[in-house]
């Protein structure tokens, strides 16, 4: 199982970015998917997560600005980020609670994608 994240980049304050992360592998069963971020000198923190049924929760710092969604047919999770501020600058990691065939559920992580918000 691999999680491939993309969509990061450099954006001005107030701008938007859309991250996506696809899980590759056959016959996967995917439970919760989420996005985390880690800024320099700080611990990795949860940004948002979404259940298979579409229930979501967000960190207070991104509520109203970020939207998490998923396409279960494509094993893909998205993060639409609007009204970005310099405080959103971080490496963003996707996470999935996944069960490959004949195995148990466990967490998998993507490689991280850099988001930089700067004028």
GROMACS .gro file of C-alpha atoms in nm, residues 7-114:
model
  108
    7UNK     CA    1  -0.085   1.956  -0.481
    8UNK     CA    2   0.142   2.152  -0.252
    9UNK     CA    3   0.327   2.463  -0.353
   10UNK     CA    4   0.386   2.831  -0.291
   11UNK     CA    5   0.083   3.056  -0.257
   12UNK     CA    6   0.024   3.412  -0.142
   13UNK     CA    7  -0.172   3.487   0.175
   14UNK     CA    8  -0.542   3.465   0.105
   15UNK     CA    9  -0.487   3.217  -0.174
   16UNK     CA   10  -0.604   2.860  -0.218
   17UNK     CA   11  -0.456   2.518  -0.279
   18UNK     CA   12  -0.605   2.173  -0.322
   19UNK     CA   13  -0.418   1.870  -0.199
   20UNK     CA   14  -0.498   1.519  -0.307
   21UNK     CA   15  -0.377   1.181  -0.188
   22UNK     CA   16  -0.444   0.849  -0.353
   23UNK     CA   17  -0.398   0.508  -0.198
   24UNK     CA   18  -0.262   0.249  -0.437
   25UNK     CA   19  -0.308  -0.123  -0.402
   26UNK     CA   20  -0.564  -0.390  -0.482
   27UNK     CA   21  -0.878  -0.471  -0.286
   28UNK     CA   22  -0.810  -0.219  -0.014
   29UNK     CA   23  -1.054  -0.149   0.264
   30UNK     CA   24  -1.007   0.209   0.382
   31UNK     CA   25  -1.150   0.341   0.705
   32UNK     CA   26  -1.062   0.693   0.820
   33UNK     CA   27  -0.846   0.915   0.599
   34UNK     CA   28  -0.693   1.238   0.711
   35UNK     CA   29  -0.446   1.518   0.666
   36UNK     CA   30  -0.180   1.617   0.915
   37UNK     CA   31   0.082   1.890   0.900
   38UNK     CA   32   0.416   1.962   1.056
   39UNK     CA   33   0.568   2.307   1.066
   40UNK     CA   34   0.941   2.359   1.133
   41UNK     CA   35   1.019   2.304   1.499
   42UNK     CA   36   0.669   2.182   1.578
   43UNK     CA   37   0.502   1.848   1.628
   44UNK     CA   38   0.286   1.691   1.362
   45UNK     CA   39  -0.077   1.787   1.415
   46UNK     CA   40  -0.411   1.675   1.281
   47UNK     CA   41  -0.567   1.912   1.029
   48UNK     CA   42  -0.879   1.722   0.927
   49UNK     CA   43  -1.009   1.369   0.888
   50UNK     CA   44  -1.302   1.198   0.725
   51UNK     CA   45  -1.466   0.863   0.778
   52UNK     CA   46  -1.568   0.624   0.505
   53UNK     CA   47  -1.923   0.748   0.547
   54UNK     CA   48  -1.823   1.112   0.510
   55UNK     CA   49  -1.823   1.234   0.870
   56UNK     CA   50  -1.558   1.499   0.919
   57UNK     CA   51  -1.375   1.682   1.191
   58UNK     CA   52  -1.130   1.969   1.175
   59UNK     CA   53  -0.874   2.140   1.388
   60UNK     CA   54  -1.015   2.469   1.515
   61UNK     CA   55  -0.747   2.665   1.330
   62UNK     CA   56  -0.877   2.556   0.989
   63UNK     CA   57  -1.252   2.539   1.046
   64UNK     CA   58  -1.437   2.742   0.787
   65UNK     CA   59  -1.133   2.763   0.560
   66UNK     CA   60  -1.041   2.403   0.480
   67UNK     CA   61  -1.265   2.128   0.347
   68UNK     CA   62  -1.178   1.760   0.347
   69UNK     CA   63  -1.350   1.520   0.110
   70UNK     CA   64  -1.294   1.176  -0.036
   71UNK     CA   65  -1.379   0.966  -0.336
   72UNK     CA   66  -1.414   0.607  -0.221
   73UNK     CA   67  -1.421   0.480  -0.579
   74UNK     CA   68  -1.073   0.623  -0.632
   75UNK     CA   69  -0.935   0.563  -0.282
   76UNK     CA   70  -0.851   0.933  -0.276
   77UNK     CA   71  -0.878   1.204  -0.013
   78UNK     CA   72  -0.871   1.576  -0.087
   79UNK     CA   73  -0.805   1.888   0.115
   80UNK     CA   74  -0.933   2.216  -0.025
   81UNK     CA   75  -0.752   2.499   0.152
   82UNK     CA   76  -0.885   2.854   0.121
   83UNK     CA   77  -0.790   3.183   0.282
   84UNK     CA   78  -0.441   3.055   0.350
   85UNK     CA   79  -0.220   3.236   0.597
   86UNK     CA   80   0.154   3.212   0.668
   87UNK     CA   81   0.064   3.006   0.976
   88UNK     CA   82  -0.056   2.730   0.742
   89UNK     CA   83   0.297   2.684   0.610
   90UNK     CA   84   0.401   2.326   0.678
   91UNK     CA   85   0.462   1.988   0.526
   92UNK     CA   86   0.123   1.822   0.484
   93UNK     CA   87   0.093   1.446   0.522
   94UNK     CA   88  -0.199   1.226   0.430
   95UNK     CA   89  -0.291   0.932   0.644
   96UNK     CA   90  -0.514   0.636   0.588
   97UNK     CA   91  -0.636   0.356   0.814
   98UNK     CA   92  -0.621   0.076   0.561
   99UNK     CA   93  -0.665  -0.299   0.549
  100UNK     CA   94  -0.493  -0.472   0.257
  101UNK     CA   95  -0.625  -0.817   0.163
  102UNK     CA   96  -0.564  -1.081   0.430
  103UNK     CA   97  -0.419  -0.826   0.672
  104UNK     CA   98  -0.535  -0.610   0.963
  105UNK     CA   99  -0.613  -0.240   0.958
  106UNK     CA  100  -0.317  -0.015   1.025
  107UNK     CA  101  -0.214   0.342   0.954
  108UNK     CA  102  -0.026   0.433   0.639
  109UNK     CA  103   0.138   0.768   0.566
  110UNK     CA  104   0.207   0.957   0.247
  111UNK     CA  105   0.541   1.115   0.172
  112UNK     CA  106   0.440   1.473   0.257
  113UNK     CA  107   0.389   1.774   0.037
  114UNK     CA  108   0.519   2.122   0.117
   0.00000   0.00000   0.00000
